[in-house]
Amino acid sequence: RLGGWVRPDFARSLRGYEAFEVTDEGVRVCESLRTAHERTEEVGRTLASMRDEGLIVGWRDELYPVVESFDEEPYLLMERACAPYFGLKAYGVHVCAYVVGEDGTKRMWVARRSETKQTSPGKLDHLVAGGQPFDLTPLENVIKECEEEAGIPKHLAERARPAGAVSYEYLVTESDVHWGGATGLKRDCLFVYDLQLPESFVPENKDGEVQEFMLWPVERVAETVLNTEDFKLNCNLVIIDFLVRHGYITPENCDGYLELVSGLRSGDLR
């Protein structure tokens, strides 16, 4: 089975570790590890050693499933920070939170990430977004992240409506400043949710990962995506998807409309 894609230089760094078998054809987990639990434990110890040696950066202490599609049983669980090094598929949730005025105009909540974040510090972000843990459903994760990141109570977070998904593949190099020093292939699939909030609601960050919240007209959000690099990279895709779904981007006002829409799902959407 194919789990991911590994750069040749990283593959060479895996030689000598008993958890992996490295050949000219590729890298695989040692066949003597028979169960997902055994693979998780042994690979976890190996990756922790590589972290201590400085070969892996950005450690999160969060486990991601190694899968080829979202609904299958994990081959093993692996530290989140290692996903790009191994070119693994990773999943997340992004919530487009907005309010609707009495005149029908929409404004979107925008967050500015803390300068201490490992990835994309200081960049603009969605009100709520996060990686998808292996032991929660996407909606359960949305509810959890809503509380942690914006102080959105459960009775409001439960109003979030699934609105599809976006996917992409992105090669991270040593010169890339967005991903905290990690290198490799990001293969991400993001579950997209829309959440209409009451105008009276004011978000409050609970986990220290946000500097400030701003409520912008959707047109300003669109202009920022179009003309700047202020948003975290993958947020641009989710916002464009929102603009398409809500009729701000149409075949009449956007040359290359179909190419744009298809590009929002350029990765493996499974």
PDB file of C-alpha atoms in Angstrom:
ATOM      1  CA  ARG A   1       0.000   0.000   0.000  1.00  0.00           C
ATOM      2  CA  LEU A   2       1.127   3.574  -0.707  1.00  0.00           C
ATOM      3  CA  GLY A   3       1.143   5.832   2.318  1.00  0.00           C
ATOM      4  CA  GLY A   4       3.076   8.840   1.075  1.00  0.00           C
ATOM      5  CA  TRP A   5       6.068  10.270  -0.749  1.00  0.00           C
ATOM      6  CA  VAL A   6       9.500  10.783   0.778  1.00  0.00           C
ATOM      7  CA  ARG A   7      12.297  13.031  -0.446  1.00  0.00           C
ATOM      8  CA  PRO A   8      15.508  11.098  -1.251  1.00  0.00           C
ATOM      9  CA  ASP A   9      17.535  13.026   1.328  1.00  0.00           C
ATOM     10  CA  PHE A  10      15.015  12.255   4.068  1.00  0.00           C
ATOM     11  CA  ALA A  11      14.855   8.602   3.000  1.00  0.00           C
ATOM     12  CA  ARG A  12      18.614   8.345   3.457  1.00  0.00           C
ATOM     13  CA  SER A  13      18.262   9.725   7.002  1.00  0.00           C
ATOM     14  CA  LEU A  14      15.967   6.800   7.847  1.00  0.00           C
ATOM     15  CA  ARG A  15      18.664   4.203   7.180  1.00  0.00           C
ATOM     16  CA  GLY A  16      19.820   2.535  10.350  1.00  0.00           C
ATOM     17  CA  TYR A  17      16.514   2.803  12.169  1.00  0.00           C
ATOM     18  CA  GLU A  18      14.930  -0.596  12.775  1.00  0.00           C
ATOM     19  CA  ALA A  19      11.400   0.737  12.289  1.00  0.00           C
ATOM     20  CA  PHE A  20      12.012   1.329   8.576  1.00  0.00           C
ATOM     21  CA  GLU A  21      13.269  -0.639   5.609  1.00  0.00           C
ATOM     22  CA  VAL A  22      14.919   1.653   3.054  1.00  0.00           C
ATOM     23  CA  THR A  23      15.698   0.479  -0.481  1.00  0.00           C
ATOM     24  CA  ASP A  24      16.332   2.158  -3.825  1.00  0.00           C
ATOM     25  CA  GLU A  25      12.621   1.708  -4.580  1.00  0.00           C
ATOM     26  CA  GLY A  26      11.288   3.390  -1.462  1.00  0.00           C
ATOM     27  CA  VAL A  27      10.679   3.297   2.282  1.00  0.00           C
ATOM     28  CA  ARG A  28       8.370   0.988   4.183  1.00  0.00           C
ATOM     29  CA  VAL A  29       7.639   0.200   7.797  1.00  0.00           C
ATOM     30  CA  CYS A  30       9.391  -2.943   8.985  1.00  0.00           C
ATOM     31  CA  GLU A  31       7.246  -5.976   8.145  1.00  0.00           C
ATOM     32  CA  SER A  32       7.896  -7.560  11.539  1.00  0.00           C
ATOM     33  CA  LEU A  33       5.593  -4.913  13.038  1.00  0.00           C
ATOM     34  CA  ARG A  34       2.317  -6.760  12.566  1.00  0.00           C
ATOM     35  CA  THR A  35      -0.328  -4.531  14.107  1.00  0.00           C
ATOM     36  CA  ALA A  36      -1.210  -0.855  13.939  1.00  0.00           C
ATOM     37  CA  HIS A  37      -0.375  -0.557  17.644  1.00  0.00           C
ATOM     38  CA  GLU A  38       3.087  -2.107  17.171  1.00  0.00           C
ATOM     39  CA  ARG A  39       3.785   0.134  14.197  1.00  0.00           C
ATOM     40  CA  THR A  40       2.605   3.230  16.078  1.00  0.00           C
ATOM     41  CA  GLU A  41       4.789   2.484  19.101  1.00  0.00           C
ATOM     42  CA  GLU A  42       7.999   1.581  17.256  1.00  0.00           C
ATOM     43  CA  VAL A  43       7.734   4.312  14.615  1.00  0.00           C
ATOM     44  CA  GLY A  44       6.873   6.817  17.355  1.00  0.00           C
ATOM     45  CA  ARG A  45      10.042   5.983  19.271  1.00  0.00           C
ATOM     46  CA  THR A  46      12.106   6.314  16.107  1.00  0.00           C
ATOM     47  CA  LEU A  47      10.618   9.665  15.149  1.00  0.00           C
ATOM     48  CA  ALA A  48      11.129  10.997  18.676  1.00  0.00           C
ATOM     49  CA  SER A  49      14.811  10.088  18.362  1.00  0.00           C
ATOM     50  CA  MET A  50      14.979  11.882  15.019  1.00  0.00           C
ATOM     51  CA  ARG A  51      13.351  14.893  16.625  1.00  0.00           C
ATOM     52  CA  ASP A  52      15.973  14.902  19.380  1.00  0.00           C
ATOM     53  CA  GLU A  53      18.684  14.759  16.700  1.00  0.00           C
ATOM     54  CA  GLY A  54      17.204  17.782  14.926  1.00  0.00           C
ATOM     55  CA  LEU A  55      16.032  15.832  11.875  1.00  0.00           C
ATOM     56  CA  ILE A  56      12.359  16.626  12.502  1.00  0.00           C
ATOM     57  CA  VAL A  57      11.102  20.022  13.677  1.00  0.00           C
ATOM     58  CA  GLY A  58       7.785  21.468  14.781  1.00  0.00           C
ATOM     59  CA  TRP A  59       6.764  18.597  17.074  1.00  0.00           C
ATOM     60  CA  ARG A  60       3.083  18.883  18.117  1.00  0.00           C
ATOM     61  CA  ASP A  61       2.386  15.830  20.337  1.00  0.00           C
ATOM     62  CA  GLU A  62      -0.664  15.121  18.165  1.00  0.00           C
ATOM     63  CA  LEU A  63      -1.214  11.838  16.371  1.00  0.00           C
ATOM     64  CA  TYR A  64      -2.474  11.660  12.786  1.00  0.00           C
ATOM     65  CA  PRO A  65      -3.725   8.513  11.062  1.00  0.00           C
ATOM     66  CA  VAL A  66      -1.676   7.112   8.179  1.00  0.00           C
ATOM     67  CA  VAL A  67      -4.365   6.333   5.602  1.00  0.00           C
ATOM     68  CA  GLU A  68      -5.017   6.446   1.873  1.00  0.00           C
ATOM     69  CA  SER A  69      -8.606   7.619   2.374  1.00  0.00           C
ATOM     70  CA  PHE A  70     -10.438   9.260   5.256  1.00  0.00           C
ATOM     71  CA  ASP A  71     -12.750   6.380   6.140  1.00  0.00           C
ATOM     72  CA  GLU A  72     -10.245   3.523   6.239  1.00  0.00           C
ATOM     73  CA  GLU A  73      -8.623   2.076   9.335  1.00  0.00           C
ATOM     74  CA  PRO A  74      -5.204   3.650  10.070  1.00  0.00           C
ATOM     75  CA  TYR A  75      -2.124   1.651   9.161  1.00  0.00           C
ATOM     76  CA  LEU A  76      -0.541   3.402  12.133  1.00  0.00           C
ATOM     77  CA  LEU A  77      -0.743   6.719  13.975  1.00  0.00           C
ATOM     78  CA  MET A  78       2.087   9.183  13.426  1.00  0.00           C
ATOM     79  CA  GLU A  79       3.121  12.496  14.976  1.00  0.00           C
ATOM     80  CA  ARG A  80       1.439  15.373  13.123  1.00  0.00           C
ATOM     81  CA  ALA A  81       4.684  17.240  12.455  1.00  0.00           C
ATOM     82  CA  CYS A  82       5.977  14.264  10.461  1.00  0.00           C
ATOM     83  CA  ALA A  83       3.208  14.330   7.846  1.00  0.00           C
ATOM     84  CA  PRO A  84       5.066  16.471   5.277  1.00  0.00           C
ATOM     85  CA  TYR A  85       8.344  14.598   5.780  1.00  0.00           C
ATOM     86  CA  PHE A  86       6.573  11.391   4.741  1.00  0.00           C
ATOM     87  CA  GLY A  87       4.218  13.045   2.254  1.00  0.00           C
ATOM     88  CA  LEU A  88       1.206  11.691   4.148  1.00  0.00           C
ATOM     89  CA  LYS A  89      -2.379  12.681   3.573  1.00  0.00           C
ATOM     90  CA  ALA A  90      -3.571  14.979   6.342  1.00  0.00           C
ATOM     91  CA  TYR A  91      -7.009  16.308   7.129  1.00  0.00           C
ATOM     92  CA  GLY A  92      -8.353  19.423   8.802  1.00  0.00           C
ATOM     93  CA  VAL A  93     -11.443  21.549   9.357  1.00  0.00           C
ATOM     94  CA  HIS A  94     -11.890  25.200   8.350  1.00  0.00           C
ATOM     95  CA  VAL A  95     -14.898  27.232   9.440  1.00  0.00           C
ATOM     96  CA  CYS A  96     -16.039  30.288   7.479  1.00  0.00           C
ATOM     97  CA  ALA A  97     -17.776  32.239  10.241  1.00  0.00           C
ATOM     98  CA  TYR A  98     -19.869  35.195   9.131  1.00  0.00           C
ATOM     99  CA  VAL A  99     -22.748  37.446  10.121  1.00  0.00           C
ATOM    100  CA  VAL A 100     -25.612  38.753   8.013  1.00  0.00           C
ATOM    101  CA  GLY A 101     -26.840  42.317   8.548  1.00  0.00           C
ATOM    102  CA  GLU A 102     -30.431  43.465   8.426  1.00  0.00           C
ATOM    103  CA  ASP A 103     -29.845  44.623   4.850  1.00  0.00           C
ATOM    104  CA  GLY A 104     -28.546  41.177   3.857  1.00  0.00           C
ATOM    105  CA  THR A 105     -24.872  42.152   3.603  1.00  0.00           C
ATOM    106  CA  LYS A 106     -22.352  39.623   4.890  1.00  0.00           C
ATOM    107  CA  ARG A 107     -19.277  40.182   7.015  1.00  0.00           C
ATOM    108  CA  MET A 108     -16.700  37.517   7.798  1.00  0.00           C
ATOM    109  CA  TRP A 109     -14.775  37.044  11.017  1.00  0.00           C
ATOM    110  CA  VAL A 110     -11.003  37.077  10.455  1.00  0.00           C
ATOM    111  CA  ALA A 111      -8.363  36.087  13.012  1.00  0.00           C
ATOM    112  CA  ARG A 112      -4.719  37.113  13.161  1.00  0.00           C
ATOM    113  CA  ARG A 113      -2.470  34.280  14.267  1.00  0.00           C
ATOM    114  CA  SER A 114      -0.148  34.690  17.227  1.00  0.00           C
ATOM    115  CA  GLU A 115       3.460  35.574  16.468  1.00  0.00           C
ATOM    116  CA  THR A 116       4.463  32.534  18.539  1.00  0.00           C
ATOM    117  CA  LYS A 117       2.718  30.021  16.237  1.00  0.00           C
ATOM    118  CA  GLN A 118       5.092  27.464  14.718  1.00  0.00           C
ATOM    119  CA  THR A 119       3.459  27.829  11.309  1.00  0.00           C
ATOM    120  CA  SER A 120       2.494  31.072   9.548  1.00  0.00           C
ATOM    121  CA  PRO A 121       2.958  33.346  12.596  1.00  0.00           C
ATOM    122  CA  GLY A 122       1.144  36.668  12.328  1.00  0.00           C
ATOM    123  CA  LYS A 123      -0.822  35.659   9.237  1.00  0.00           C
ATOM    124  CA  LEU A 124      -4.553  36.182   8.819  1.00  0.00           C
ATOM    125  CA  ASP A 125      -6.667  33.088   9.388  1.00  0.00           C
ATOM    126  CA  HIS A 126     -10.203  31.818   9.670  1.00  0.00           C
ATOM    127  CA  LEU A 127     -12.014  32.375  12.924  1.00  0.00           C
ATOM    128  CA  VAL A 128     -11.782  28.617  13.525  1.00  0.00           C
ATOM    129  CA  ALA A 129      -9.547  26.008  11.876  1.00  0.00           C
ATOM    130  CA  GLY A 130      -7.508  23.034  12.976  1.00  0.00           C
ATOM    131  CA  GLY A 131      -6.006  19.679  12.131  1.00  0.00           C
ATOM    132  CA  GLN A 132      -8.294  16.649  12.230  1.00  0.00           C
ATOM    133  CA  PRO A 133      -7.479  14.232  15.086  1.00  0.00           C
ATOM    134  CA  PHE A 134      -7.982  10.525  14.484  1.00  0.00           C
ATOM    135  CA  ASP A 135     -10.466  10.098  17.345  1.00  0.00           C
ATOM    136  CA  LEU A 136     -13.041  12.801  16.497  1.00  0.00           C
ATOM    137  CA  THR A 137     -15.524  13.297  13.698  1.00  0.00           C
ATOM    138  CA  PRO A 138     -15.095  16.503  11.691  1.00  0.00           C
ATOM    139  CA  LEU A 139     -18.105  18.127  13.365  1.00  0.00           C
ATOM    140  CA  GLU A 140     -16.891  17.124  16.833  1.00  0.00           C
ATOM    141  CA  ASN A 141     -13.566  18.711  15.926  1.00  0.00           C
ATOM    142  CA  VAL A 142     -15.315  21.881  14.741  1.00  0.00           C
ATOM    143  CA  ILE A 143     -17.140  22.157  18.073  1.00  0.00           C
ATOM    144  CA  LYS A 144     -13.893  21.623  20.016  1.00  0.00           C
ATOM    145  CA  GLU A 145     -11.938  24.156  17.942  1.00  0.00           C
ATOM    146  CA  CYS A 146     -14.774  26.703  18.124  1.00  0.00           C
ATOM    147  CA  GLU A 147     -14.537  26.718  21.904  1.00  0.00           C
ATOM    148  CA  GLU A 148     -10.726  26.759  22.070  1.00  0.00           C
ATOM    149  CA  GLU A 149     -10.006  29.284  19.353  1.00  0.00           C
ATOM    150  CA  ALA A 150     -12.936  31.684  19.528  1.00  0.00           C
ATOM    151  CA  GLY A 151     -14.972  30.941  22.651  1.00  0.00           C
ATOM    152  CA  ILE A 152     -17.961  29.885  20.558  1.00  0.00           C
ATOM    153  CA  PRO A 153     -20.330  27.923  22.818  1.00  0.00           C
ATOM    154  CA  LYS A 154     -21.503  24.493  21.778  1.00  0.00           C
ATOM    155  CA  HIS A 155     -25.076  25.555  21.007  1.00  0.00           C
ATOM    156  CA  LEU A 156     -23.741  28.009  18.401  1.00  0.00           C
ATOM    157  CA  ALA A 157     -20.954  25.757  17.088  1.00  0.00           C
ATOM    158  CA  GLU A 158     -23.473  23.009  16.396  1.00  0.00           C
ATOM    159  CA  ARG A 159     -25.029  25.305  13.777  1.00  0.00           C
ATOM    160  CA  ALA A 160     -21.965  24.858  11.554  1.00  0.00           C
ATOM    161  CA  ARG A 161     -23.018  23.380   8.244  1.00  0.00           C
ATOM    162  CA  PRO A 162     -20.762  21.174   6.085  1.00  0.00           C
ATOM    163  CA  ALA A 163     -20.036  22.871   2.772  1.00  0.00           C
ATOM    164  CA  GLY A 164     -17.746  20.402   1.006  1.00  0.00           C
ATOM    165  CA  ALA A 165     -13.978  20.173   0.997  1.00  0.00           C
ATOM    166  CA  VAL A 166     -10.870  21.584  -0.664  1.00  0.00           C
ATOM    167  CA  SER A 167      -7.628  19.710  -1.305  1.00  0.00           C
ATOM    168  CA  TYR A 168      -4.126  20.490  -2.493  1.00  0.00           C
ATOM    169  CA  GLU A 169      -0.570  19.244  -2.728  1.00  0.00           C
ATOM    170  CA  TYR A 170       2.260  21.596  -1.873  1.00  0.00           C
ATOM    171  CA  LEU A 171       6.003  20.982  -1.927  1.00  0.00           C
ATOM    172  CA  VAL A 172       7.640  22.542   1.125  1.00  0.00           C
ATOM    173  CA  THR A 173      11.298  23.471   0.684  1.00  0.00           C
ATOM    174  CA  GLU A 174      13.964  24.730   3.046  1.00  0.00           C
ATOM    175  CA  SER A 175      13.316  28.329   1.964  1.00  0.00           C
ATOM    176  CA  ASP A 176       9.601  28.198   2.796  1.00  0.00           C
ATOM    177  CA  VAL A 177       8.830  30.328   5.853  1.00  0.00           C
ATOM    178  CA  HIS A 178       5.215  29.199   6.309  1.00  0.00           C
ATOM    179  CA  TRP A 179       5.575  25.743   7.844  1.00  0.00           C
ATOM    180  CA  GLY A 180       7.967  26.157  10.753  1.00  0.00           C
ATOM    181  CA  GLY A 181      11.038  24.605   9.145  1.00  0.00           C
ATOM    182  CA  ALA A 182       9.479  21.319   8.032  1.00  0.00           C
ATOM    183  CA  THR A 183      10.183  20.111   4.493  1.00  0.00           C
ATOM    184  CA  GLY A 184       8.496  17.593   2.227  1.00  0.00           C
ATOM    185  CA  LEU A 185       5.120  17.219   0.550  1.00  0.00           C
ATOM    186  CA  LYS A 186       1.916  18.552   2.115  1.00  0.00           C
ATOM    187  CA  ARG A 187      -1.106  16.581   0.888  1.00  0.00           C
ATOM    188  CA  ASP A 188      -4.034  18.131   2.679  1.00  0.00           C
ATOM    189  CA  CYS A 189      -7.790  17.731   2.511  1.00  0.00           C
ATOM    190  CA  LEU A 190      -9.818  20.323   4.427  1.00  0.00           C
ATOM    191  CA  PHE A 191     -13.429  19.838   5.472  1.00  0.00           C
ATOM    192  CA  VAL A 192     -15.176  23.182   4.961  1.00  0.00           C
ATOM    193  CA  TYR A 193     -17.963  24.468   7.202  1.00  0.00           C
ATOM    194  CA  ASP A 194     -20.090  27.611   7.116  1.00  0.00           C
ATOM    195  CA  LEU A 195     -21.210  29.088  10.425  1.00  0.00           C
ATOM    196  CA  GLN A 196     -23.563  32.044  10.549  1.00  0.00           C
ATOM    197  CA  LEU A 197     -23.173  33.796  13.901  1.00  0.00           C
ATOM    198  CA  PRO A 198     -25.452  36.372  15.518  1.00  0.00           C
ATOM    199  CA  GLU A 199     -24.310  39.977  15.151  1.00  0.00           C
ATOM    200  CA  SER A 200     -24.157  40.228  18.945  1.00  0.00           C
ATOM    201  CA  PHE A 201     -21.499  37.515  19.269  1.00  0.00           C
ATOM    202  CA  VAL A 202     -17.910  38.634  19.962  1.00  0.00           C
ATOM    203  CA  PRO A 203     -15.190  35.937  19.780  1.00  0.00           C
ATOM    204  CA  GLU A 204     -12.703  35.361  22.573  1.00  0.00           C
ATOM    205  CA  ASN A 205      -9.564  33.288  22.122  1.00  0.00           C
ATOM    206  CA  LYS A 206      -8.991  30.618  24.779  1.00  0.00           C
ATOM    207  CA  ASP A 207      -5.760  28.899  23.683  1.00  0.00           C
ATOM    208  CA  GLY A 208      -3.422  31.877  23.189  1.00  0.00           C
ATOM    209  CA  GLU A 209      -2.975  31.227  19.466  1.00  0.00           C
ATOM    210  CA  VAL A 210      -4.747  34.379  18.196  1.00  0.00           C
ATOM    211  CA  GLN A 211      -3.664  38.024  18.455  1.00  0.00           C
ATOM    212  CA  GLU A 212      -6.926  39.654  17.430  1.00  0.00           C
ATOM    213  CA  PHE A 213     -10.280  39.164  15.730  1.00  0.00           C
ATOM    214  CA  MET A 214     -11.714  41.425  13.039  1.00  0.00           C
ATOM    215  CA  LEU A 215     -15.138  41.517  11.400  1.00  0.00           C
ATOM    216  CA  TRP A 216     -14.665  42.496   7.758  1.00  0.00           C
ATOM    217  CA  PRO A 217     -17.062  42.956   4.866  1.00  0.00           C
ATOM    218  CA  VAL A 218     -16.764  39.913   2.624  1.00  0.00           C
ATOM    219  CA  GLU A 219     -15.639  42.240  -0.190  1.00  0.00           C
ATOM    220  CA  ARG A 220     -12.626  43.326   1.886  1.00  0.00           C
ATOM    221  CA  VAL A 221     -11.754  39.701   2.595  1.00  0.00           C
ATOM    222  CA  ALA A 222     -11.899  38.985  -1.144  1.00  0.00           C
ATOM    223  CA  GLU A 223      -9.689  41.989  -1.967  1.00  0.00           C
ATOM    224  CA  THR A 224      -7.140  40.891   0.632  1.00  0.00           C
ATOM    225  CA  VAL A 225      -6.979  37.392  -0.870  1.00  0.00           C
ATOM    226  CA  LEU A 226      -6.659  38.839  -4.392  1.00  0.00           C
ATOM    227  CA  ASN A 227      -4.083  41.551  -3.748  1.00  0.00           C
ATOM    228  CA  THR A 228      -1.952  40.450  -0.789  1.00  0.00           C
ATOM    229  CA  GLU A 229      -0.260  37.455   0.814  1.00  0.00           C
ATOM    230  CA  ASP A 230      -1.642  38.326   4.251  1.00  0.00           C
ATOM    231  CA  PHE A 231      -3.696  35.147   4.739  1.00  0.00           C
ATOM    232  CA  LYS A 232      -2.243  31.793   5.711  1.00  0.00           C
ATOM    233  CA  LEU A 233      -1.798  29.947   2.422  1.00  0.00           C
ATOM    234  CA  ASN A 234      -4.523  27.337   2.666  1.00  0.00           C
ATOM    235  CA  CYS A 235      -7.050  29.849   3.993  1.00  0.00           C
ATOM    236  CA  ASN A 236      -7.029  31.507   0.592  1.00  0.00           C
ATOM    237  CA  LEU A 237      -8.450  28.353  -0.986  1.00  0.00           C
ATOM    238  CA  VAL A 238     -11.226  28.009   1.568  1.00  0.00           C
ATOM    239  CA  ILE A 239     -12.161  31.679   1.244  1.00  0.00           C
ATOM    240  CA  ILE A 240     -12.264  31.424  -2.554  1.00  0.00           C
ATOM    241  CA  ASP A 241     -14.528  28.399  -2.170  1.00  0.00           C
ATOM    242  CA  PHE A 242     -16.815  30.478   0.091  1.00  0.00           C
ATOM    243  CA  LEU A 243     -16.850  33.303  -2.461  1.00  0.00           C
ATOM    244  CA  VAL A 244     -17.862  30.863  -5.198  1.00  0.00           C
ATOM    245  CA  ARG A 245     -20.564  29.183  -3.138  1.00  0.00           C
ATOM    246  CA  HIS A 246     -22.065  32.487  -1.984  1.00  0.00           C
ATOM    247  CA  GLY A 247     -22.107  34.041  -5.434  1.00  0.00           C
ATOM    248  CA  TYR A 248     -19.312  36.605  -5.096  1.00  0.00           C
ATOM    249  CA  ILE A 249     -17.274  34.853  -7.792  1.00  0.00           C
ATOM    250  CA  THR A 250     -19.326  33.878 -10.835  1.00  0.00           C
ATOM    251  CA  PRO A 251     -18.744  32.751 -14.431  1.00  0.00           C
ATOM    252  CA  GLU A 252     -19.722  36.277 -15.500  1.00  0.00           C
ATOM    253  CA  ASN A 253     -17.183  38.185 -13.406  1.00  0.00           C
ATOM    254  CA  CYS A 254     -14.278  35.709 -13.353  1.00  0.00           C
ATOM    255  CA  ASP A 255     -12.235  34.705 -16.385  1.00  0.00           C
ATOM    256  CA  GLY A 256     -11.057  31.130 -15.920  1.00  0.00           C
ATOM    257  CA  TYR A 257     -13.932  30.359 -13.531  1.00  0.00           C
ATOM    258  CA  LEU A 258     -13.934  26.609 -14.179  1.00  0.00           C
ATOM    259  CA  GLU A 259     -10.169  26.360 -13.857  1.00  0.00           C
ATOM    260  CA  LEU A 260     -10.402  28.233 -10.557  1.00  0.00           C
ATOM    261  CA  VAL A 261     -13.133  25.970  -9.189  1.00  0.00           C
ATOM    262  CA  SER A 262     -11.358  22.771 -10.231  1.00  0.00           C
ATOM    263  CA  GLY A 263      -8.117  24.053  -8.703  1.00  0.00           C
ATOM    264  CA  LEU A 264      -9.752  24.162  -5.277  1.00  0.00           C
ATOM    265  CA  ARG A 265      -9.742  20.357  -5.337  1.00  0.00           C
ATOM    266  CA  SER A 266      -6.437  19.648  -7.029  1.00  0.00           C
ATOM    267  CA  GLY A 267      -5.289  17.155  -4.401  1.00  0.00           C
ATOM    268  CA  ASP A 268      -6.489  13.623  -3.715  1.00  0.00           C
ATOM    269  CA  LEU A 269     -10.011  14.175  -2.391  1.00  0.00           C
ATOM    270  CA  ARG A 270     -10.555  10.889  -0.575  1.00  0.00           C
TER     271      ARG A 270
END
